[in-house]
Short mmCIF file of C-alpha atoms and ligand atoms in Angstrom, two decimals:
data_model
loop_
_atom_site.label_atom_id
_atom_site.label_comp_id
_atom_site.label_asym_id
_atom_site.label_seq_id
_atom_site.Cartn_x
_atom_site.Cartn_y
_atom_site.Cartn_z
CA UNK O 1 -134.06 -141.50 -64.56
CA UNK O 2 -130.77 -139.57 -64.33
CA UNK O 3 -127.85 -139.78 -66.76
CA UNK O 4 -124.86 -141.64 -65.25
CA UNK O 5 -122.58 -138.60 -64.88
CA UNK O 6 -120.28 -140.58 -62.58
CA UNK O 7 -119.42 -143.17 -65.26
CA UNK O 8 -118.63 -140.43 -67.80
CA UNK O 9 -116.44 -138.55 -65.29
CA UNK O 10 -114.62 -141.69 -64.23
CA UNK O 11 -113.86 -142.53 -67.89
CA UNK O 12 -112.76 -138.93 -68.47
CA UNK O 13 -110.44 -138.89 -65.45
CA UNK O 14 -108.94 -142.26 -66.39
CA UNK O 15 -108.59 -141.82 -70.15
CA UNK O 16 -108.59 -138.13 -71.10
CA UNK O 17 -107.36 -136.01 -68.20
CA UNK O 18 -103.76 -134.83 -68.56
CA UNK O 19 -101.43 -132.49 -66.68
CA UNK O 20 -101.96 -129.88 -69.45
CA UNK O 21 -105.76 -130.07 -68.94
CA UNK O 22 -105.28 -129.64 -65.17
CA UNK O 23 -103.22 -126.48 -65.83
CA UNK O 24 -105.96 -125.16 -68.10
CA UNK O 25 -108.62 -125.92 -65.47
CA UNK O 26 -106.52 -124.00 -62.90
CA UNK O 27 -106.27 -120.96 -65.22
CA UNK O 28 -110.03 -120.87 -65.89
CA UNK O 29 -110.80 -121.42 -62.19
CA UNK O 30 -108.62 -118.39 -61.36
CA UNK O 31 -110.49 -116.27 -63.94
CA UNK O 32 -113.87 -117.18 -62.44
CA UNK O 33 -112.67 -116.52 -58.88
CA UNK O 34 -110.73 -113.35 -59.77
CA UNK O 35 -110.65 -110.94 -56.85
CA UNK O 36 -111.66 -113.56 -54.26
CA UNK O 37 -109.11 -114.77 -51.72
CA UNK O 38 -109.73 -118.46 -51.12
CA UNK O 39 -107.11 -118.95 -48.43
CA UNK O 40 -108.62 -120.35 -45.25
CA UNK O 41 -112.14 -120.07 -46.67
CA UNK O 42 -114.70 -122.85 -46.38
CA UNK O 43 -115.54 -124.10 -49.87
CA UNK O 44 -118.42 -126.44 -50.73
CA UNK O 45 -118.55 -127.95 -54.22
CA UNK O 46 -122.04 -129.25 -55.02
CA UNK O 47 -121.90 -131.85 -57.83
CA UNK O 48 -118.09 -132.04 -57.85
CA UNK O 49 -118.07 -134.55 -60.76
CA UNK O 50 -114.47 -135.35 -61.70
CA UNK O 51 -113.23 -133.27 -58.72
CA UNK O 52 -111.08 -130.68 -60.51
CA UNK O 53 -112.63 -127.66 -58.74
CA UNK O 54 -112.43 -129.33 -55.32
CA UNK O 55 -108.74 -130.12 -55.79
CA UNK O 56 -107.89 -126.67 -57.18
CA UNK O 57 -109.72 -124.93 -54.31
CA UNK O 58 -107.77 -127.10 -51.87
CA UNK O 59 -104.52 -126.16 -53.61
CA UNK O 60 -105.49 -122.52 -53.11
CA UNK O 61 -105.76 -123.05 -49.36
CA UNK O 62 -109.52 -123.50 -48.92
CA UNK O 63 -111.09 -125.90 -46.45
CA UNK O 64 -113.05 -127.97 -48.92
CA UNK O 65 -115.95 -130.41 -48.87
CA UNK O 66 -117.70 -132.06 -51.81
CA UNK O 67 -121.18 -133.37 -52.40
CA UNK O 68 -122.34 -135.42 -55.39
CA UNK O 69 -125.31 -137.68 -55.92
CA UNK O 70 -123.31 -140.22 -57.97
CA UNK O 71 -120.95 -142.51 -55.95
CA UNK O 72 -118.69 -143.05 -59.01
CA UNK O 73 -117.68 -139.39 -58.70
CA UNK O 74 -115.79 -140.26 -55.52
CA UNK O 75 -113.68 -142.69 -57.59
CA UNK O 76 -113.29 -140.05 -60.30
CA UNK O 77 -112.06 -137.59 -57.66
CA UNK O 78 -109.43 -140.10 -56.51
CA UNK O 79 -108.33 -140.63 -60.11
CA UNK O 80 -108.14 -136.87 -60.77
CA UNK O 81 -106.14 -136.43 -57.55
CA UNK O 82 -103.35 -138.57 -59.01
CA UNK O 83 -102.48 -135.52 -61.15
CA UNK O 84 -102.27 -133.25 -58.08
CA UNK O 85 -99.71 -133.14 -55.31
CA UNK O 86 -102.54 -132.67 -52.78
CA UNK O 87 -104.15 -136.03 -52.01
CA UNK O 88 -107.87 -136.74 -51.61
CA UNK O 89 -107.38 -138.18 -48.13
CA UNK O 90 -108.38 -135.05 -46.30
CA UNK O 91 -111.23 -134.11 -48.66
CA UNK O 92 -114.53 -135.01 -47.00
CA UNK O 93 -117.21 -136.05 -49.44
CA UNK O 94 -120.93 -136.55 -48.99
CA UNK O 95 -122.64 -138.82 -51.49
CA UNK O 96 -126.23 -137.67 -51.78
CA UNK O 97 -128.55 -135.22 -53.49
CA UNK O 98 -128.56 -131.49 -52.79
CA UNK O 99 -132.37 -131.77 -52.91
CA UNK O 100 -132.27 -134.07 -49.89
CA UNK O 101 -132.93 -132.36 -46.53
CA UNK O 102 -130.79 -134.98 -44.73
CA UNK O 103 -127.80 -134.12 -46.97
CA UNK O 104 -128.26 -130.43 -46.23
CA UNK O 105 -128.38 -131.16 -42.54
CA UNK O 106 -125.16 -133.19 -42.80
CA UNK O 107 -123.42 -130.37 -44.71
CA UNK O 108 -124.48 -127.76 -42.18
CA UNK O 109 -123.27 -129.83 -39.23
CA UNK O 110 -119.91 -130.49 -40.92
CA UNK O 111 -119.16 -126.83 -41.40
CA UNK O 112 -120.78 -125.11 -38.50
CA UNK O 113 -123.84 -124.10 -40.57
CA UNK O 114 -122.72 -122.23 -43.71
CA UNK O 115 -119.85 -121.76 -46.20
CA UNK O 116 -117.76 -118.81 -47.39
CA UNK O 117 -118.04 -120.15 -50.94
CA UNK O 118 -120.64 -122.47 -52.41
CA UNK O 119 -119.60 -123.58 -55.89
CA UNK O 120 -121.78 -125.60 -58.24
CA UNK O 121 -120.73 -125.63 -61.89
CA UNK O 122 -123.17 -127.18 -64.34
CA UNK O 123 -125.10 -129.09 -61.69
CA UNK O 124 -128.31 -127.54 -60.37
CA UNK O 125 -130.07 -127.76 -63.78
CA UNK O 126 -129.50 -131.56 -63.71
CA UNK O 127 -131.14 -132.25 -60.35
CA UNK O 128 -134.75 -132.49 -61.57
CA UNK O 129 -135.78 -129.40 -59.56
CA UNK O 130 -133.52 -126.48 -60.45
CA UNK O 131 -135.45 -123.83 -58.53
CA UNK O 132 -135.38 -125.79 -55.28
CA UNK O 133 -131.72 -126.77 -55.85
CA UNK O 134 -130.82 -123.08 -56.30
CA UNK O 135 -132.64 -122.26 -53.06
CA UNK O 136 -130.85 -125.06 -51.21
CA UNK O 137 -127.44 -123.93 -52.55
CA UNK O 138 -128.18 -120.28 -51.65
CA UNK O 139 -129.19 -121.28 -48.12
CA UNK O 140 -125.70 -122.71 -47.56
CA UNK O 141 -123.88 -119.40 -48.24
CA UNK O 142 -122.61 -117.44 -45.23
CA UNK O 143 -123.35 -113.73 -44.83
CA UNK O 144 -121.00 -111.91 -47.23
CA UNK O 145 -120.10 -115.27 -48.77
CA UNK O 146 -120.33 -116.16 -52.44
CA UNK O 147 -122.41 -118.49 -54.58
CA UNK O 148 -120.53 -119.40 -57.76
CA UNK O 149 -122.65 -121.34 -60.26
CA UNK O 150 -123.21 -122.08 -63.91
CA UNK O 151 -126.60 -122.84 -65.43
CA UNK O 152 -127.62 -123.79 -68.98
CA UNK O 153 -128.84 -120.82 -71.00
CA UNK O 154 -132.42 -120.68 -72.28
CA UNK O 155 -132.57 -120.98 -76.10
CA UNK O 156 -135.32 -121.83 -78.58
CA UNK O 157 -133.69 -125.23 -79.13
CA UNK O 158 -133.64 -126.06 -75.37
CA UNK O 159 -137.00 -127.98 -75.38
CA UNK O 160 -135.78 -130.05 -78.37
CA UNK O 161 -132.57 -130.94 -76.49
CA UNK O 162 -134.63 -131.98 -73.48
CA UNK O 163 -136.42 -134.57 -75.68
CA UNK O 164 -133.09 -135.83 -77.12
CA UNK O 165 -131.61 -136.20 -73.63
CA UNK O 166 -134.71 -138.01 -72.37
CA UNK O 167 -134.49 -140.35 -75.36
CA UNK O 168 -130.78 -141.04 -74.67
CA UNK O 169 -131.44 -141.93 -71.04
CA UNK O 170 -134.33 -144.23 -71.93
CA UNK O 171 -132.49 -146.06 -74.74
CA UNK O 172 -130.43 -149.26 -74.74
CA UNK O 173 -126.65 -148.71 -74.81
CA UNK O 174 -126.35 -149.49 -78.54
CA UNK O 175 -128.79 -146.70 -79.41
CA UNK O 176 -127.00 -144.40 -76.96
CA UNK O 177 -123.74 -144.99 -78.85
CA UNK O 178 -125.59 -144.31 -82.13
CA UNK O 179 -126.85 -140.98 -80.78
CA UNK O 180 -123.29 -139.97 -79.82
CA UNK O 181 -122.00 -140.89 -83.32
CA UNK O 182 -124.87 -138.88 -84.83
CA UNK O 183 -124.48 -135.76 -82.69
CA UNK O 184 -120.67 -135.60 -82.42
CA UNK O 185 -120.15 -134.10 -85.92
CA UNK O 186 -123.29 -131.94 -85.69
CA UNK O 187 -122.21 -130.39 -82.38
CA UNK O 188 -118.61 -130.03 -83.62
CA UNK O 189 -119.76 -128.11 -86.73
CA UNK O 190 -122.32 -125.98 -84.86
CA UNK O 191 -119.71 -124.98 -82.26
CA UNK O 192 -117.16 -124.18 -84.97
CA UNK O 193 -119.66 -122.02 -86.89
CA UNK O 194 -120.75 -120.12 -83.76
CA UNK O 195 -117.32 -119.54 -82.17
CA UNK O 196 -114.99 -119.70 -85.22
CA UNK O 197 -112.63 -121.72 -83.00
CA UNK O 198 -111.53 -125.37 -83.09
CA UNK O 199 -114.14 -127.14 -80.87
CA UNK O 200 -111.53 -129.72 -79.77
CA UNK O 201 -109.77 -126.90 -77.92
CA UNK O 202 -111.92 -126.95 -74.80
CA UNK O 203 -111.89 -124.72 -71.71
CA UNK O 204 -111.76 -125.78 -68.01
CA UNK O 205 -109.63 -128.85 -68.74
CA UNK O 206 -112.54 -130.57 -70.45
CA UNK O 207 -112.48 -132.98 -73.40
CA UNK O 208 -114.73 -132.63 -76.46
CA UNK O 209 -115.84 -136.29 -76.67
CA UNK O 210 -116.71 -136.59 -72.96
CA UNK O 211 -118.48 -133.24 -73.14
CA UNK O 212 -120.61 -134.44 -76.08
CA UNK O 213 -121.62 -137.53 -74.05
CA UNK O 214 -122.40 -135.29 -71.04
CA UNK O 215 -124.41 -132.91 -73.25
CA UNK O 216 -126.39 -135.48 -75.25
CA UNK O 217 -127.12 -137.65 -72.19
CA UNK O 218 -127.34 -134.99 -69.47
CA UNK O 219 -130.90 -135.53 -68.22
CA UNK O 220 -132.78 -134.19 -66.20
CA UNK O 221 -132.19 -130.90 -68.01
CA UNK O 222 -133.47 -127.42 -67.17
CA UNK O 223 -132.34 -124.00 -68.37
CA UNK O 224 -132.79 -120.31 -67.62
CA UNK O 225 -131.78 -116.89 -68.93
CA UNK O 226 -129.33 -114.72 -66.98
CA UNK O 227 -132.25 -112.47 -65.95
CA UNK O 228 -134.30 -115.43 -64.65
CA UNK O 229 -131.43 -116.67 -62.47
CA UNK O 230 -130.76 -113.17 -61.14
CA UNK O 231 -134.43 -112.69 -60.22
CA UNK O 232 -134.62 -116.07 -58.51
CA UNK O 233 -131.51 -115.52 -56.40
CA UNK O 234 -132.39 -111.89 -55.60
CA UNK O 235 -135.47 -113.35 -53.87
CA UNK O 236 -133.04 -115.42 -51.75
CA UNK O 237 -131.25 -112.19 -50.73
CA UNK O 238 -128.26 -112.67 -53.05
CA UNK O 239 -126.86 -109.94 -55.30
CA UNK O 240 -125.31 -110.66 -58.68
CA UNK O 241 -121.65 -109.59 -58.80
CA UNK O 242 -120.75 -111.06 -62.15
CA UNK O 243 -122.43 -112.90 -65.04
CA UNK O 244 -120.38 -114.39 -67.87
CA UNK O 245 -122.60 -115.29 -70.85
CA UNK O 246 -122.06 -118.66 -72.47
CA UNK O 247 -119.92 -118.83 -75.65
CA UNK O 248 -122.60 -120.89 -77.41
CA UNK O 249 -126.38 -120.29 -77.16
CA UNK O 250 -127.18 -123.55 -75.33
CA UNK O 251 -124.07 -123.47 -73.13
CA UNK O 252 -123.69 -122.54 -69.46
CA UNK O 253 -123.85 -118.96 -68.21
CA UNK O 254 -121.50 -118.47 -65.24
CA UNK O 255 -122.51 -116.38 -62.21
CA UNK O 256 -121.01 -115.01 -59.03
CA UNK O 257 -123.55 -113.94 -56.38
CA UNK O 258 -122.83 -112.32 -53.03
CA UNK O 259 -124.89 -112.95 -49.92
CA UNK O 260 -124.78 -109.30 -49.02
CA UNK O 261 -125.87 -107.88 -45.67
CA UNK O 262 -126.91 -104.57 -47.24
C1 SAM L 1 -122.25 -131.81 -65.62
S1 SAM L 1 -121.59 -132.49 -64.16
C2 SAM L 1 -120.62 -131.12 -63.54
C3 SAM L 1 -119.38 -131.58 -62.77
C4 SAM L 1 -118.49 -130.50 -62.22
N1 SAM L 1 -119.21 -129.61 -61.32
C5 SAM L 1 -117.82 -129.70 -63.30
O1 SAM L 1 -117.81 -128.49 -63.21
O2 SAM L 1 -117.26 -130.26 -64.22
C6 SAM L 1 -122.97 -132.52 -63.06
C7 SAM L 1 -122.66 -133.19 -61.74
O3 SAM L 1 -123.75 -132.95 -60.84
C8 SAM L 1 -124.01 -134.13 -60.12
N2 SAM L 1 -125.42 -134.06 -59.66
C9 SAM L 1 -126.55 -134.20 -60.40
N3 SAM L 1 -127.64 -134.09 -59.63
C10 SAM L 1 -127.20 -133.86 -58.37
C11 SAM L 1 -127.85 -133.67 -57.12
N4 SAM L 1 -129.19 -133.69 -57.02
N5 SAM L 1 -127.10 -133.45 -56.02
C12 SAM L 1 -125.73 -133.43 -56.11
N6 SAM L 1 -125.06 -133.62 -57.25
C13 SAM L 1 -125.78 -133.83 -58.38
C14 SAM L 1 -123.75 -135.24 -61.14
O4 SAM L 1 -123.57 -136.50 -60.53
C15 SAM L 1 -122.51 -134.70 -61.83
O5 SAM L 1 -121.33 -135.12 -61.20
#
């Protein structure tokens, strides 16, 4: 059973997303893509969620396409687009799993085989088969193209979180709400103690409450250290260009890999 990411993103886009959050998402997107010219580049966003990265990449002149397993994300994308001057009309979207061979086939046909940039932020660890999902994503990157991903960091508490997330997804909605009430202050305090910053001040245009729901419910859940991800993608012929460690121990490490011809 998978957490309903689409419902959470749709609620976020409708109730919490503001123009200020969009500006912040643009700034953090630029930091991650620093040094890469996106103009005219083909850009695939796997697990586009609320659609912020898809819309920002389009604003930057990329030829974008999105893929997400949850159909509600298409609605969330439309909602998010209302805060952008670029519409969603010309953004092709495939609703399906990146683990599905038929989806991969569809993506390859749409873009003449491979993409200059494959982006997948906080997604591949939620598919139920992270290793295979990483291989699928890597196989979609053109020669000299980039794979830009983020993956949950491995921490001693990770197996405990996996049990909590499983419990959330297998509980009735009343108990789910109870778990959010229970964990909201715990996560707030833990984040404050680790970072020394106000946890309500999020990055990437996110919102603390919706992120807590995403974190507590986000199952399936896998994780890996920076070294484990590097090793796995090196085997796929990709070279790590950049790794940005997560701010908190159970957060997402960000990576930029190049499909080098060397
Ligand atoms: C935590 S959200 C990340 C959303 C967005 N990438 C971001 O950066 O905010 C994970 C997203 O991955 C999608 N997802 C999960 N499993 C997937 C799969 N097998 N194939 C494609 N998308 C998937 C979910 O529906 C959800 O929208």
